[in-house]
Amino acid sequence: MKLSDKIAAHASTQPFYTFEFFPPRTDQVGYMPKLVRFLLNGRQGFDNLISRISRLSLLHPIAISVTWGAGGSTRGRSLDLAGLTQSEYSIDTILHLTCTNMLPGMVEDALREAKARGIQNILALRGDPPLGQEHWTPIDSRFTSALDLVKYIRSSEEYSSHFCIGVAAYPEGHSENDINEDDAINILKQKVDAGAEFIVTQLFYDADRFIEWTRKVRSRGITTPIISGVMPIQTYASFLRVVKLCGAQVPSNIMVDLYTIRHDDQLVKDYGVRLTVDIIRRITGSGLVSGIHFCTLNLEKSVQAVLESLGWAGGSPIVKNKLIAGSPLPSIRPSLPSSDLVVTPSLATTTAANALTSKPSLEVEPPGCGELNNAATWDEFPNGRFGDYKSPAFGMQDQWGGLGINVHAVQSHWGNPTRTEDLTKLFLDYLDSNTSSTPFSASPLSPESGTILEHLKKLTRKGLWTVCSQPAIDNADSTDDVFGWGPKGGYVFQKGFVEFFAEENIVCQIEKRIEMEGKGWIHFFAANSQVGCGTRRELMA
């Protein structure tokens, strides 16, 4: 169903809301190298996300959205996910569509496939520069902005009447544009005049500034529904990355509050819920916005907690008998959509399973107890340094992905190494804090690395260019300033490891030393661009 029709029919006194998801990194294993395919072992991230979306759908969002991925990097996975939620699970889905890296014909292909899968809502975006590029450049000269996408869809006999089109707005300015606020609103009006039917805003943390911006938009005669983008804070580190990426202006009191509790993940998450609730209450109380768009980061508990705090998640839906059928049936009455009478086998199974396992939120068991609660909370905190590939949220903080830095912006610090000595100097400069990043490390050295710093320098001087490491930790408190993570009352145990680049002959020497002197205590994994190398091809648990 078109989002514009659902918004028009929304009769509740409370605002509607939508949820945003991104395709996991571990779904399309067929496109991955053989070695990585073996390690990831299937579609866990994708399947777990589907289960998560199914559970969150019980909170009755008006729709969900699926991102297109930085630089168009997930176009195939985005279509797969959006098509599945729309056709198999009957959840009205908004497909993000960008101009980035879209070769001639790709936009038409995406629209054709979206229509074939029953998707009726498109969020038209220009998109971010492709990975590793400093500036955005068009690939298909017809599509240089979101406005071009809107005009193209509206001019098409095949797609104009089928799709409801949304566009983005930037209350605090676009991170890549220096245009003033008036010009930005003029561009927004052009997109609306061209045929956009709803507006989704960039996330923000300054409610007063957002309300002021919204009043200016309305004063320009833009009456299109505005859906406010919000993102509950999950961790202090990810919050800083998001703010930097989006250029969001965060009130100083919020920064001070978060800095004070930055070492306690549970307190940060709880603060993020309270802050989001306060922002939503203030902006919806203004009467200027139509709904809320939750950037979930593929996590669910904070979103659920926000809706429960607002009192929007309660109430039992009216139960109707439905026919389980493999394809939709025509509506019996024009006023009653066929989706009210027919359910797919997949959705029927999921709904029944959720009904059998669901509990009122106030009775949810602590993490680690209960099958349903495990599924909802097992990845709400960092699962070690790298995360868990089975998590739907795996990769959301990838340093060179959507939350990373621009390579070209820092390349002046790296130079252009041509010899092994140049590489050694680059990595040593990073270890000595003379530069804040390398092509493989987007942020400065972490405090815990300081405890093994001399070892890292020694390895690097020998031509083992270290890119990642951690010291062995036995029973550190979870609130420890250097090693702690997660909520209070926990303990940190971790194995020591070091990851580095090295020439093949050095790797073979290391292998022999491990065989002779390791005594079974040291495991290693080595690989080049083709195959693994070494007799003990084991990943550290």
Short mmCIF file of N, CA, C and O in Angstrom, two decimals, residues 8 12 30 62 95 102 114 134 146 228 257 357 376 451:
data_model
loop_
_atom_site.label_atom_id
_atom_site.label_comp_id
_atom_site.label_asym_id
_atom_site.label_seq_id
_atom_site.Cartn_x
_atom_site.Cartn_y
_atom_site.Cartn_z
N ALA A 8 -2.76 9.27 5.07
CA ALA A 8 -4.06 9.93 4.98
C ALA A 8 -5.13 9.20 5.78
O ALA A 8 -6.05 9.83 6.33
N SER A 12 -5.36 7.47 14.29
CA SER A 12 -4.98 7.47 15.70
C SER A 12 -4.61 8.87 16.17
O SER A 12 -4.14 9.71 15.40
N GLY A 30 27.08 -15.99 -1.71
CA GLY A 30 27.49 -16.44 -3.03
C GLY A 30 28.45 -15.49 -3.72
O GLY A 30 29.18 -15.88 -4.63
N ILE A 62 3.81 1.96 10.64
CA ILE A 62 3.00 2.17 9.43
C ILE A 62 3.72 1.60 8.20
O ILE A 62 3.08 1.25 7.21
N LEU A 95 11.56 1.32 -0.22
CA LEU A 95 12.89 1.00 -0.72
C LEU A 95 13.65 2.29 -0.99
O LEU A 95 13.21 3.13 -1.76
N MET A 102 25.08 4.11 -10.26
CA MET A 102 24.01 3.52 -11.06
C MET A 102 24.34 3.72 -12.54
O MET A 102 24.17 4.80 -13.10
N ALA A 114 11.44 -3.66 -8.20
CA ALA A 114 10.65 -3.25 -7.04
C ALA A 114 9.16 -3.41 -7.32
O ALA A 114 8.40 -3.92 -6.47
N GLU A 134 36.27 11.01 -2.69
CA GLU A 134 36.06 12.22 -1.90
C GLU A 134 34.81 12.96 -2.34
O GLU A 134 34.07 13.49 -1.52
N ALA A 146 18.51 13.71 -6.24
CA ALA A 146 17.23 13.08 -5.92
C ALA A 146 16.12 13.69 -6.77
O ALA A 146 15.15 12.99 -7.15
N SER A 228 10.03 12.68 10.96
CA SER A 228 11.26 13.11 11.62
C SER A 228 12.18 11.93 11.90
O SER A 228 11.78 10.97 12.57
N ASP A 257 26.65 15.12 29.31
CA ASP A 257 25.99 13.97 29.94
C ASP A 257 26.59 12.66 29.44
O ASP A 257 26.88 11.74 30.23
N THR A 357 5.47 -17.05 22.09
CA THR A 357 6.66 -16.75 22.90
C THR A 357 6.68 -15.36 23.48
O THR A 357 7.49 -15.06 24.34
N ALA A 376 16.18 -11.28 21.11
CA ALA A 376 16.00 -9.84 21.04
C ALA A 376 17.18 -9.08 21.60
O ALA A 376 17.40 -7.93 21.23
N THR A 451 49.06 -0.53 26.51
CA THR A 451 49.65 -1.53 27.42
C THR A 451 50.56 -2.50 26.69
O THR A 451 51.33 -3.22 27.32
#
